[in-house]
Every structure is written in structure tokens, then in C-alpha cells.
Tab-separated table of C-alpha atoms and ligand atoms in Angstrom:
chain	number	residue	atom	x	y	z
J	1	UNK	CA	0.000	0.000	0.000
J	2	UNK	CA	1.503	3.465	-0.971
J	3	UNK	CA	1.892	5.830	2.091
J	4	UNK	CA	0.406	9.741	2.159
J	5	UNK	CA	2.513	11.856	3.712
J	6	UNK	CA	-0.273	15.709	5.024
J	7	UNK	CA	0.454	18.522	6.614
J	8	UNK	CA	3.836	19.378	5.719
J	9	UNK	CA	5.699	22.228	4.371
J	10	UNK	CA	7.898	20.380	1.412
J	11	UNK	CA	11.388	21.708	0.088
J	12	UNK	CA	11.175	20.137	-2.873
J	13	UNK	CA	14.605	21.524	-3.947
J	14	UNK	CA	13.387	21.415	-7.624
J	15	UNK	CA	13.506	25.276	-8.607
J	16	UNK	CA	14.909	27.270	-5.284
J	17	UNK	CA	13.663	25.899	-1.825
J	18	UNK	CA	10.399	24.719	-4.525
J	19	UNK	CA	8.510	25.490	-0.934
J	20	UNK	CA	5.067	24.016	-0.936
J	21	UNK	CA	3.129	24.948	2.106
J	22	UNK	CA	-0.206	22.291	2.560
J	23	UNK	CA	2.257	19.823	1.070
J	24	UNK	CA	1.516	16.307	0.776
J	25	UNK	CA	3.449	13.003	-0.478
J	26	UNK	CA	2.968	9.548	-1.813
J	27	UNK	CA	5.615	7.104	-1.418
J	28	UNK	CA	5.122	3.731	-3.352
J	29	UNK	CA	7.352	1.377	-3.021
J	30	UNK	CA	11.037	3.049	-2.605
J	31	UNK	CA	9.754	5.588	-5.260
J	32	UNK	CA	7.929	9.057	-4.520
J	33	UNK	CA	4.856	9.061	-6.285
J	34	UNK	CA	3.551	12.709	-5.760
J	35	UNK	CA	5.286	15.686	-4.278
J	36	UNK	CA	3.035	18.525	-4.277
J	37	UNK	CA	0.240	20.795	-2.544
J	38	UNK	CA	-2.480	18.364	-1.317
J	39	UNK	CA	-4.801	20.273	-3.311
J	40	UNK	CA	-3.276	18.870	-6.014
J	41	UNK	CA	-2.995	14.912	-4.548
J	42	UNK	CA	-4.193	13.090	-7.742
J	43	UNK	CA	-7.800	10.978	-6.855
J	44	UNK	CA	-5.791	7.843	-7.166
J	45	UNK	CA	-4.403	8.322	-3.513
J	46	UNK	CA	-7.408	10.125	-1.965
J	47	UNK	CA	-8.652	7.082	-0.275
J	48	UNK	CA	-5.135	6.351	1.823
J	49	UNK	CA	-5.143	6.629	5.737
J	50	UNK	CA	-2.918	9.976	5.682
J	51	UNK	CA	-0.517	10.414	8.054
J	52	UNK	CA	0.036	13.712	9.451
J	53	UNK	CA	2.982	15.224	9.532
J	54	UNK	CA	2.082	18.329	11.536
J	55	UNK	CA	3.099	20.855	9.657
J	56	UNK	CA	6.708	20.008	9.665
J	57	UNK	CA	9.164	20.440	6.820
J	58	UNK	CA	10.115	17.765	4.667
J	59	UNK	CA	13.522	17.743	2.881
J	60	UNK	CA	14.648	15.313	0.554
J	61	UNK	CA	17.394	13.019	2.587
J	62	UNK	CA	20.596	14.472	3.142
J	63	UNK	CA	23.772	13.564	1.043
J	64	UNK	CA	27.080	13.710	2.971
J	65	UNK	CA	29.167	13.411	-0.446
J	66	UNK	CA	32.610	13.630	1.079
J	67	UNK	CA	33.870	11.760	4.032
J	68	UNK	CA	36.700	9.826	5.302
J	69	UNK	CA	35.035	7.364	8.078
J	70	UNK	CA	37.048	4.447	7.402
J	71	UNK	CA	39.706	4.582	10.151
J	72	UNK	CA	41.017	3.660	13.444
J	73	UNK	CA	42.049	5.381	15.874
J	74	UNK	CA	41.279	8.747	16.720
J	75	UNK	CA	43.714	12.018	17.156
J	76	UNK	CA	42.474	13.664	20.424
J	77	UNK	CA	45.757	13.419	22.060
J	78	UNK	CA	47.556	15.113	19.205
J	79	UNK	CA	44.484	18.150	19.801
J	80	UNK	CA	45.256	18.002	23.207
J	81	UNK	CA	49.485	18.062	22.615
J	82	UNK	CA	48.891	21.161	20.225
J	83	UNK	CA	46.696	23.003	22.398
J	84	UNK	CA	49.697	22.855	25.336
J	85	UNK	CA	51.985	24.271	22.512
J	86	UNK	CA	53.203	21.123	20.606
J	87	UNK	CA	54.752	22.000	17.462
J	88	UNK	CA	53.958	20.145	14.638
J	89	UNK	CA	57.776	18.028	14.970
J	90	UNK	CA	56.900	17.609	18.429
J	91	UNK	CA	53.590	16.207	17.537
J	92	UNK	CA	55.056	14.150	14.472
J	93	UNK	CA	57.746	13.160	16.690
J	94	UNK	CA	55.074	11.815	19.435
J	95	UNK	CA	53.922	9.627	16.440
J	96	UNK	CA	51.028	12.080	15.554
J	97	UNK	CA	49.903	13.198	12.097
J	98	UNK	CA	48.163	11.852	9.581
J	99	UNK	CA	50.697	8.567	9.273
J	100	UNK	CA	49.424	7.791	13.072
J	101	UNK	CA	45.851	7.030	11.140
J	102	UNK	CA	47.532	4.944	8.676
J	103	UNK	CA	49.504	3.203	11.153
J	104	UNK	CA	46.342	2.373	13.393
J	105	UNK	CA	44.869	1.274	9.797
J	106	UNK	CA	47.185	-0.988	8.652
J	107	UNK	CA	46.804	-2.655	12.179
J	108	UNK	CA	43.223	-2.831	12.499
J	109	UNK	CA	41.213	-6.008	11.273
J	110	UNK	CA	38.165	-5.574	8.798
J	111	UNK	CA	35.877	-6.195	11.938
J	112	UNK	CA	37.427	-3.247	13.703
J	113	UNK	CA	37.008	-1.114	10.720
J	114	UNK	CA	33.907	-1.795	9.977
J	115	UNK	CA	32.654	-1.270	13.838
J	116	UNK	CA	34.519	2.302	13.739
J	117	UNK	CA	33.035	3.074	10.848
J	118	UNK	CA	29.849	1.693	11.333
J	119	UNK	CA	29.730	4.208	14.704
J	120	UNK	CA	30.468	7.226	12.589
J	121	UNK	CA	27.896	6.631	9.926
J	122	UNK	CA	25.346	6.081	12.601
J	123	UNK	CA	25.698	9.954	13.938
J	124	UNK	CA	25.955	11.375	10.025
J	125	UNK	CA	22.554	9.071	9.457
J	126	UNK	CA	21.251	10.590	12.947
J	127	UNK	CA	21.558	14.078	11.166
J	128	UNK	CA	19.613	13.003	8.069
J	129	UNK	CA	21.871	11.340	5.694
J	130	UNK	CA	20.443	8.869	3.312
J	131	UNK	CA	23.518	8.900	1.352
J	132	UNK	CA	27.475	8.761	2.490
J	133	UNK	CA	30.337	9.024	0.034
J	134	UNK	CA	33.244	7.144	1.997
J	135	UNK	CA	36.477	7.404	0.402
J	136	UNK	CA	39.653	4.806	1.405
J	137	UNK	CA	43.510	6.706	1.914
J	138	UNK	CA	44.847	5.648	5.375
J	139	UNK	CA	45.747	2.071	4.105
J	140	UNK	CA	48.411	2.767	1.602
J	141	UNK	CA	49.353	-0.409	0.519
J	142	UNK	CA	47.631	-2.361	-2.052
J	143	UNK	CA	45.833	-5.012	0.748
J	144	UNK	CA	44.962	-2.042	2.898
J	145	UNK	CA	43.686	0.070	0.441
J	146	UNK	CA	41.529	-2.662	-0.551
J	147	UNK	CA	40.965	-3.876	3.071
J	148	UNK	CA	39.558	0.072	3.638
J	149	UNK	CA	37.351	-0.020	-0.036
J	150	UNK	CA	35.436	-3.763	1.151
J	151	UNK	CA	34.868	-2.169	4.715
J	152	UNK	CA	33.758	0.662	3.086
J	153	UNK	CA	31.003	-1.157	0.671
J	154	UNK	CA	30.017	-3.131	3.525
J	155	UNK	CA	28.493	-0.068	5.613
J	156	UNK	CA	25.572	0.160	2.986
J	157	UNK	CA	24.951	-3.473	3.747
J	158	UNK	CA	24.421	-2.975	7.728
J	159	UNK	CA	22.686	0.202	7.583
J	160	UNK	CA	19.856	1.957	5.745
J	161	UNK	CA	21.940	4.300	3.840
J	162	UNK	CA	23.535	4.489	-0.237
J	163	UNK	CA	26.987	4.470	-0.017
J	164	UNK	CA	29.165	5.751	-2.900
J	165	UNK	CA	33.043	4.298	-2.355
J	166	UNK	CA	35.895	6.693	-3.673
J	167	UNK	CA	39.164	4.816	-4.189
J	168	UNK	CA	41.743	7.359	-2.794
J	169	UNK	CA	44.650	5.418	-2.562
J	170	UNK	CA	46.717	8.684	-3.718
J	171	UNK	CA	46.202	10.514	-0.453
J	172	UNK	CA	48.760	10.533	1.253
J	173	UNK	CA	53.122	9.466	0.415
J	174	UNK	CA	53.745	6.820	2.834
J	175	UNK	CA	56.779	6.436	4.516
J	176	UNK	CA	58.027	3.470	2.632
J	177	UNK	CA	57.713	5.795	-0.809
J	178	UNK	CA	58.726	9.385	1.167
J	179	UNK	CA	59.965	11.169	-1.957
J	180	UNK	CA	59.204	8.781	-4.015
J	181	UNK	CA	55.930	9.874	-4.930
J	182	UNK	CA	55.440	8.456	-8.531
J	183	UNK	CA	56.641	5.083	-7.591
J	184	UNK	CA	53.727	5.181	-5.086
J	185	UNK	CA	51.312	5.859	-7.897
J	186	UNK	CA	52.860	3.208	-10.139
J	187	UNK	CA	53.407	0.370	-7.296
J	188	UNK	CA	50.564	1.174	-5.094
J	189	UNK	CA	47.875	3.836	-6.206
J	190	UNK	CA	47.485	2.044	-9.916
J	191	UNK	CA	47.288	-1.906	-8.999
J	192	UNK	CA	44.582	-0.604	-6.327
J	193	UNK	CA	42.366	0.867	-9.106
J	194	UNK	CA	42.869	-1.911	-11.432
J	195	UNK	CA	41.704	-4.504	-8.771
J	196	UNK	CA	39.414	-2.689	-7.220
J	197	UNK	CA	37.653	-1.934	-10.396
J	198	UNK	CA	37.677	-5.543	-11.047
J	199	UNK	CA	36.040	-6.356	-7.436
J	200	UNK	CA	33.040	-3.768	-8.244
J	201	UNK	CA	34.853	-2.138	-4.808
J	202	UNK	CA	34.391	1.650	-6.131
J	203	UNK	CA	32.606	4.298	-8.066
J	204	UNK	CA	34.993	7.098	-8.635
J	205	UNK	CA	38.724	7.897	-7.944
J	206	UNK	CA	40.182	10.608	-5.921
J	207	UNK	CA	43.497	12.465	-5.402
J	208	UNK	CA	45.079	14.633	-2.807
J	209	UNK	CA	46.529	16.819	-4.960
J	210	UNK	CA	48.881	19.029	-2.890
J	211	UNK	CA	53.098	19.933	-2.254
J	212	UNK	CA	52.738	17.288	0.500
J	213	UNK	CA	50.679	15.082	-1.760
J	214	UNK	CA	50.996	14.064	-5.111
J	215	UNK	CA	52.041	16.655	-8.261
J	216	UNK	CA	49.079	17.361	-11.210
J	217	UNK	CA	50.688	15.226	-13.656
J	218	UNK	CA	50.731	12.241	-10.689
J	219	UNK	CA	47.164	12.772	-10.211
J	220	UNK	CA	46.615	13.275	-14.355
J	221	UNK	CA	48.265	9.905	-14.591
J	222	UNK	CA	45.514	8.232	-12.128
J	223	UNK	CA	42.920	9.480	-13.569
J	224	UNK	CA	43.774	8.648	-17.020
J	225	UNK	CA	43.808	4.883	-15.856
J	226	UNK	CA	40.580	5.457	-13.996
J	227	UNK	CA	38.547	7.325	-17.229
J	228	UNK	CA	40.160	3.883	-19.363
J	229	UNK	CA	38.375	1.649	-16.956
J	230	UNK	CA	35.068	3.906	-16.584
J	231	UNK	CA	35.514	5.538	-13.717
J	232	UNK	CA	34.195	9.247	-12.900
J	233	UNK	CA	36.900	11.507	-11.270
J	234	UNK	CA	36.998	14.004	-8.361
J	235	UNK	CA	39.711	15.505	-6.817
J	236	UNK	CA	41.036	17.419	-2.751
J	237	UNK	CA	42.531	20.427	-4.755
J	238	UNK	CA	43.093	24.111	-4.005
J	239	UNK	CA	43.114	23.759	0.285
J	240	UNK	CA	46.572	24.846	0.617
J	241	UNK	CA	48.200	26.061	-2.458
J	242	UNK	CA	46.836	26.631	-6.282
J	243	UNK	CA	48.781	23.812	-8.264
J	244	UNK	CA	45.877	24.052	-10.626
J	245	UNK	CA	44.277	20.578	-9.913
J	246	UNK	CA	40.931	21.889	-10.664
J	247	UNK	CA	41.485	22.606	-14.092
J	248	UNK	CA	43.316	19.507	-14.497
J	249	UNK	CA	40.556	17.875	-13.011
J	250	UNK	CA	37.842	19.445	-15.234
J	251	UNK	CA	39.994	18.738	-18.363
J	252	UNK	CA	38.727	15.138	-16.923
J	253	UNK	CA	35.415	15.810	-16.865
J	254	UNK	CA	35.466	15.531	-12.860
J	255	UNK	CA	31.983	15.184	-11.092
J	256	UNK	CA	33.476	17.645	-8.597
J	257	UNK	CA	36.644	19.651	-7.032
J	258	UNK	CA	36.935	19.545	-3.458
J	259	UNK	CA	38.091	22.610	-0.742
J	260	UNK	CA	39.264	25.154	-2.897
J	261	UNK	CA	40.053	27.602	-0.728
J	262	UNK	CA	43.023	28.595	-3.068
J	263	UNK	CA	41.328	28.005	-6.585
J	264	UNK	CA	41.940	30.608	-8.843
J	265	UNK	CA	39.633	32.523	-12.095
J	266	UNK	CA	41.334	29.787	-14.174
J	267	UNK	CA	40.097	26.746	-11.785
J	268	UNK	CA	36.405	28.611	-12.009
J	269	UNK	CA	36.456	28.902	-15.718
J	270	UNK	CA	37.037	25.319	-16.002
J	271	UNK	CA	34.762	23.826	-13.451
J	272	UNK	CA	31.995	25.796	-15.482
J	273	UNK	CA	32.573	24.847	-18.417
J	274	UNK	CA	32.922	21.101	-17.720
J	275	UNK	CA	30.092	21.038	-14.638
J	276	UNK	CA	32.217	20.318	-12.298
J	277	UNK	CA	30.472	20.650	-8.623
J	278	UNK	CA	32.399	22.590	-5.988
J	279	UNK	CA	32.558	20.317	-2.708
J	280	UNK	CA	33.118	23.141	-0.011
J	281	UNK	CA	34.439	21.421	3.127
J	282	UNK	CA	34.021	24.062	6.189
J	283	UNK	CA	34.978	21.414	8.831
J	284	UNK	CA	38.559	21.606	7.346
J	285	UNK	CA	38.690	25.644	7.097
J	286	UNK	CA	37.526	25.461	10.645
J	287	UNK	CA	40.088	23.008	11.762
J	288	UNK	CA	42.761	24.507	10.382
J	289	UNK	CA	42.419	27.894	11.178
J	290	UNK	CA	42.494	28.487	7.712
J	291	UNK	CA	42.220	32.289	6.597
J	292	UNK	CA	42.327	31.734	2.804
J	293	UNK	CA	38.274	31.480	2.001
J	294	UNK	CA	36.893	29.838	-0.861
J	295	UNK	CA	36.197	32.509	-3.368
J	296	UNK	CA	32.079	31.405	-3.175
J	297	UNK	CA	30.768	34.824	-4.850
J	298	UNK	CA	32.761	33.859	-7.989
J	299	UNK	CA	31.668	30.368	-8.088
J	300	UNK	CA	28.621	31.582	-7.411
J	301	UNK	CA	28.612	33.854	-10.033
J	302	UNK	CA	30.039	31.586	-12.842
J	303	UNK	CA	27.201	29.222	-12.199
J	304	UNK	CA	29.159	26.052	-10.713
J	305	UNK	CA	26.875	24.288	-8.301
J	306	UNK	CA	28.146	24.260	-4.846
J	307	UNK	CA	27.881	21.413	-2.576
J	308	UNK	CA	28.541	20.956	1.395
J	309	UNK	CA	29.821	18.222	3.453
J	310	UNK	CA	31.245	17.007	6.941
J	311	UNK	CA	34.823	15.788	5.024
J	312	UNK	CA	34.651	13.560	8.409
J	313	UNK	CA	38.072	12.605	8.747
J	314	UNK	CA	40.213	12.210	12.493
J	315	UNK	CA	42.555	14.972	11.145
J	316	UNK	CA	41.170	17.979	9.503
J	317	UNK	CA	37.268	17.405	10.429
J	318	UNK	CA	36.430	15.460	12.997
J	319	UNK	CA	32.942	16.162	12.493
J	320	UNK	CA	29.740	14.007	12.024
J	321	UNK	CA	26.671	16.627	11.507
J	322	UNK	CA	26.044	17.764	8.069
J	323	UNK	CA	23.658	20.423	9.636
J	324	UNK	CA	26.706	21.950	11.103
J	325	UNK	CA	28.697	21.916	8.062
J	326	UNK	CA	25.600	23.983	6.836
J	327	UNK	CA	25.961	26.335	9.633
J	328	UNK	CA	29.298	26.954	8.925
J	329	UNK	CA	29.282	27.229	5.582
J	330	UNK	CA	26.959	30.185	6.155
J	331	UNK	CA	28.774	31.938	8.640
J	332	UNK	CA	32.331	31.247	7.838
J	333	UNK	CA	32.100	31.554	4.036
J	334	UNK	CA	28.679	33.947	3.376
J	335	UNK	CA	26.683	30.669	1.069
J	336	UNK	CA	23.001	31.382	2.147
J	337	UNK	CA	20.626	28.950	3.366
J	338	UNK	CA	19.627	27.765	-0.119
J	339	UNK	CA	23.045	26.933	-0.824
J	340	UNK	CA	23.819	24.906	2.035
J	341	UNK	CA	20.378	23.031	1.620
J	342	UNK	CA	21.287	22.673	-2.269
J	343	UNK	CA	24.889	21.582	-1.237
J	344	UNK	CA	23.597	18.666	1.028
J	345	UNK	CA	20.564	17.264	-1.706
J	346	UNK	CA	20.536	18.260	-5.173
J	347	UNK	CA	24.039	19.162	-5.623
J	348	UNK	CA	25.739	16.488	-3.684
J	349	UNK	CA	23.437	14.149	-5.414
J	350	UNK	CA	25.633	15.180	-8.619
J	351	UNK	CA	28.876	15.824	-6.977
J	352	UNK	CA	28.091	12.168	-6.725
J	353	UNK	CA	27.116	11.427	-10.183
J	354	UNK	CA	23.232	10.522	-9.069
J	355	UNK	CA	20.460	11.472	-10.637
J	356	UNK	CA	17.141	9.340	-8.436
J	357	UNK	CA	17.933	11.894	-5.516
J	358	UNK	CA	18.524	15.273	-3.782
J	359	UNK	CA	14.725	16.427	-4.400
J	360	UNK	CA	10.985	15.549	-3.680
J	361	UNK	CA	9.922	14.703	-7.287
J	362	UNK	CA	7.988	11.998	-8.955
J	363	UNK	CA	10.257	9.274	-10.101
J	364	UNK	CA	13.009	10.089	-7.296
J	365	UNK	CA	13.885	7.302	-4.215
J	366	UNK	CA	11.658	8.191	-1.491
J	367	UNK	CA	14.748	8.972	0.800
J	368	UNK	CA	13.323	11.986	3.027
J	369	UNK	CA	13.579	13.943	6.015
J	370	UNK	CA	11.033	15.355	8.266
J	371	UNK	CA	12.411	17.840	10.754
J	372	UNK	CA	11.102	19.887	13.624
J	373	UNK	CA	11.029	23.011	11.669
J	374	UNK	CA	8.985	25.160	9.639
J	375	UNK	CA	11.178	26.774	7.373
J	376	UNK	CA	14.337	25.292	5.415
J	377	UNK	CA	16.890	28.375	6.754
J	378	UNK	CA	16.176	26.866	10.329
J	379	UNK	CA	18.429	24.049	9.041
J	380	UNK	CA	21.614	26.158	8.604
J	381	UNK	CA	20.585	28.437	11.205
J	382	UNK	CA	20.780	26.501	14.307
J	383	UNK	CA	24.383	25.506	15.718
J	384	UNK	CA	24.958	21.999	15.963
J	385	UNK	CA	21.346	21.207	16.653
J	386	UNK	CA	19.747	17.638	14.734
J	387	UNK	CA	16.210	18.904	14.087
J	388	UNK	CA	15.621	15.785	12.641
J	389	UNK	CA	11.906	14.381	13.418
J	390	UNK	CA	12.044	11.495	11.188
J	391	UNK	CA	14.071	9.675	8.097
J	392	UNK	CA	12.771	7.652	5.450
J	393	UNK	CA	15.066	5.647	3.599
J	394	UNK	CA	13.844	3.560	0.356
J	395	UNK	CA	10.176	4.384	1.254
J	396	UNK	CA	10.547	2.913	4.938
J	397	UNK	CA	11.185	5.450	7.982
J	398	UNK	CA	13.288	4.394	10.644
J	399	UNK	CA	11.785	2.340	13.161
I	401	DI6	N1	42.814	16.991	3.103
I	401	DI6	C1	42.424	16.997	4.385
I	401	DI6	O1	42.078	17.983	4.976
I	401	DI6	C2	42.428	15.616	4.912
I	401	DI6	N2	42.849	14.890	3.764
I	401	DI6	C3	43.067	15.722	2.753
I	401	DI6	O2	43.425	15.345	1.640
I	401	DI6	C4	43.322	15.403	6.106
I	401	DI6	C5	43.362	13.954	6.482
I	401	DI6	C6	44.034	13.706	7.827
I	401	DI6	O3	44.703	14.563	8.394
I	401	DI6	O4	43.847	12.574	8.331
I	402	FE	FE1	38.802	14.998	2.292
């Protein structure tokens, strides 16, 4: 029997907000049916028990389209060291840094992974995610990249939530390669891609591109391999320094560019014209103490869609609530409400190369979210509050 959601004030997210106050909608199956002003319900569904929603708003899901929650470990003691005036050699010395995640990695069994994980997901679903990008990179070897990749397709299989698995085996240089860079792409970051595509493990490839990372014509050789074997591209560009990954990246045809605090008009130009999405990533900024902003008015004025997410990762963004990341991608970088609601539905829907969600249409999964709120700016505007009232996921809300 299809279900009729009354009473609700819908962001359909199809033109704008697409607010519809006196909303109603028909889920059938995992599929919405109707999304529209019950005035409009077709006779069809008039007879259905409706279930009132209150007036409450209804979003489509959310879509967290960047995250790092396959890890162990966690970095609080490096937080705490820096905060008593560690340097960063102290801290590296003490065995912190990002190689202290790939350490704990490479020593953790699937199970452990997958319960870590598993943890994290659960407060990013709490918020209202129906959909979790989860990308690998603390592994760095070929059996722990793919170790971090299965873990990472099993969290769609234990929880109701889509996950999209990024194969980012070229995040980091490990130890073993330290300036030695392109051998790590050749001997590590390459095999990975070729057996992972094989496995069905992943559906896009990533890069860090970065002076610590890997150089554009690294990251150009990746993704050369991973357009040969049908893979979509996206890339971490632009956070600390403009090495012109994004326009590398669009040259690729990348589903999205990711941070950007230091893209330039060039980047911009190029992300427009290929329609590329523009992952901004406030956690990080935040983290950081970055100063540099992410030039939003010109992306905003070229007409590349902006996303938002949590980049949830024990380093940079230790954080789990995609609500916040709207928050602070309002106050810290001047996107508006509609932005931040765009950048968690429709436009991290394509950041992720999906089409069936990010808005309350006809045709689209019925992955939804009804919140204690009236208005859709009461989503951005709150800090760190989970207004959520309820999540449906494939036309079933949580029990
Ligand atoms: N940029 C970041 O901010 C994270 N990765 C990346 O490419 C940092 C990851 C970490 O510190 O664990
Ligand atoms: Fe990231």
C-alpha cells in the first residue's frame, strides 16, 4: 500500500527551496509518487489513511558526499598536545599526524574497521543522511587500500543508507615511498584501481593533490587509468596552495573539485565549463584555522553548483553533523541557506554522479527527512542542533 505523507511544508529543492506549504506526499514502493500541494494529490491516492505530519518540513534526505570514516584510531591526544603548545615536529615526533591514522589502519582487522566506521555513519545518518560518500587513503598499501574499499562497501549493507566508495589510494606518500611519490602511484595507487575496479569495490577515484601530496601530472596519470576503466573523477585540490588541480581535473570531466580555498579565475572557468560541482568542506577551514576562504561569490557567479559536506576525517574534520557543516558554511564563508540546503541534496546528489535523488519529485527514491522546523533556513541556522523528526530511507522510515 503506498503511504500519504499531510500537513507538511515540502522543500522540494526542484527550482529554489520549490517550498510548498499544505504539502503532501505519496511514497510507493522506494519511489515518490507525488510531491506537491495536497490540493493537487491526484484521486488515485485520496482514499489512503494519511498520516500527518504536523506541519513540519520535509527535505529530501541528506547527502554527505565527502567523508573519510574508514579509520582507526582517533587524534584527540595530538588536539590536546597542540593546544599545550606542541609544534607540529613535536607532535610528528610523538607519532602524531596523519601517518598515526595509517599506522592504526594498517593494524586494524576488517571487523574493527567496519565497527569504527559503522559508529560514525550512525551519527551522520542521525543528522539526516540517506547517502554517504566514503572514500579509502589511510591504508596505503595495495591489501589495505583494498581492506579500507570492502569495509567501506560493507556499511551500505548494515545500515539503511547508499553508499558511494571513492578509491583514494593517492592521499597521502607513505613512509616506505617518502619522496618517491610516482613510484607510489605506479606500485601502489594504480594496482589498487585496477583490482578494485575488477572487485566492483568503487565508483569514482580521488586524489590529494597538494606539495605534501601528489604533483598534477601524478594525479593526471591516475585518472587517465581510472577514465580507461570507466571511472568518474573528483579531486582534494586548491586547500593549501593553487597547483591548478581543478582545471586539471575538469579537463577530466570531474563530477566535482573539493576545498578550494586557493582556486583561482582559471580553476572557475574550467569547473563551469565542464560542470564540475564545488565540494566546499568548512569542517577543514575550521580546523585549520584556515584564513584563505573559498572565493564562493565567484563560483557563485560563474554558475558552478556548490555542494557541502562534513569531510569527516580524524585529522582535519572530525565532524559528524552535516547540519553543522551547513551552519558553517553560512557563517564562515557567506553561502546562504539555499546553498547549504542545495549543497547537502541536489548538488551532492551530482557531486556524486546521481540522478534518483537530492529532491521531492515523482520518479526520485523516497529517501526523506522530516524535521522539527517550519522553514528550510532553520536548518543552517541553528548551531549543531539535529532537528531531525524522522528519516525515510527507500520508502521505509526508521523504526
Ligand atoms: N585533506 C584533508 O584535509 C584531509 N585529507 C586531505 O586530503 C586530512 C586527512 C588527515 O589529516 O587525516
Ligand atoms: Fe577529504
Amino acid at each position: 500500500m503506498p503511504i500519504l505523507l499531510t500537513n507538511a511544508t515540502l522543500a522540494t529543492m526542484t527550482q529554489g527551496y520549490g517550498l510548498i506549504e499544505g504539502g503532501a506526499v505519496v511514497i510507493d514502493g522506494e519511489m515518490i509518487a507525488f510531491a506537491g500541494p495536497m490540493s493537487a494529490l491526484p484521486t488515485a491516492y485520496a482514499e489512503l489513511a494519511p498520516q500527518d505530519m504536523g506541519g513540519r518540513l520535509i527535505t529530501p534526505g541528506l547527502i554527505d558526499c565527502h567523508t573519510h570514516i574508514v579509520f582507526a584510531g582517533d587524534r584527540a591526544a595530538e588536539f590536546e598536545l597542540r593546544l599545550n603548545g606542541a609544534s607540529y615536529e613535536q607532535v610528528a615526533r610523538a607519532g602524531g599526524g596523519i601517518l598515526s591514522t595509517v599506522r592504526a589502519t594498517r593494524a586494524a582487522s576488517e571487523a574493527e574497521l567496519l565497527a569504527q566506521a559503522l559508529s560514525r555513519a550512525d551519527q551522520i545518518i542521525a543528522g539526516g543522511a540517506t547517502v554517504i560518500e566514503v572514500k579509502s587513503g589511510y591504508g596505503l598499501t595495495v591489501e589495505d587500500e583494498l581492506k579500507m574499499l570492502r569495509v567501506a562497501r560493507q556499511i551500505g549493507r548494515h545500515r539503511a543508507v547508499r553508499v558511494k566508495v571513492t578509491h583514494l589510494a593517492a592521499h597521502a606518500v607513505p613512509p616506505e615511498y617518502q619522496g618517491r611519490s610516482g613510484a607510489y602511484i605506479d606500485a601502489v595507487a594504480i594496482p589498487v584501481l585496477h583490482q578494485a575496479a575488477g572487485l566492483g569495490l568503487i565508483d569514482a577515484v580521488d586524489a590529494f593533490c597538494e606539495g605534501i601530496a601528489f604533483s598534477p601530472s601524478e594525479v593526471d596519470r591516475l585518472f587517465t587509468q581510472a577514465r580507461a576503466l570507466g571511472l568518474p573523477v573528483k579531486l582534494h585540490a586548491e586547500q593549501l596552495s593553487d597547483l591548478k588541480g581543478a582545471v586539471l581535473a575538469a579537463r577530466h570531466g570531474a563530477l566535482s573539485v573539493d576545498h578550494l580555498e586557493y582556486l583561482g579565475a582559471d580553476g572557475i572557468a574550467a569547473m563551469a565549463a565542464a560542470g564540475t560541482v564545488a565540494v566546499i568542506l568548512p569542517g577543514a577551514f575550521y580546523t585549520l584555522r584556515e584564513v584563505q576562504l573559498p572565493p564562493i561569490a565567484a563560483l557563485r557567479q560563474a554558475g558552478v553548483p556548490m555542494a557541502v559536506a562534513t569531510d569527516c576525517n580524524p585529522g582535519s574534520s572530525p565532524m559528524t553533523s552535516l547540519t553543522l557543516a551547513m551552519n558553517m558554511a553560512c557563517t564562515l564563508f557567506r553561502m546562504t541557506p539555499l546553498e547549504a540546503l542545495l549543497g547537502t541534496t541536489l548538488h551532492a546528489a551530482r557531486a556524486l554522479g546521481l540522478t534518483d535523488c537530492g529532491a521531492l519529485e515523482q520518479g526520485k527514491r523516497a529517501d526523506l527527512c522530516v524535521w522539527n522546523a517550519r522553514h528550510p533556513a532553520e536548518l543552517s541556522y541553528r548551531i549543531g542542533a539535529t532537528p531531525l523528526h524522522a528519516r525515510m530511507f527507500g520508502g521505509r522510515f526508521d523504526a
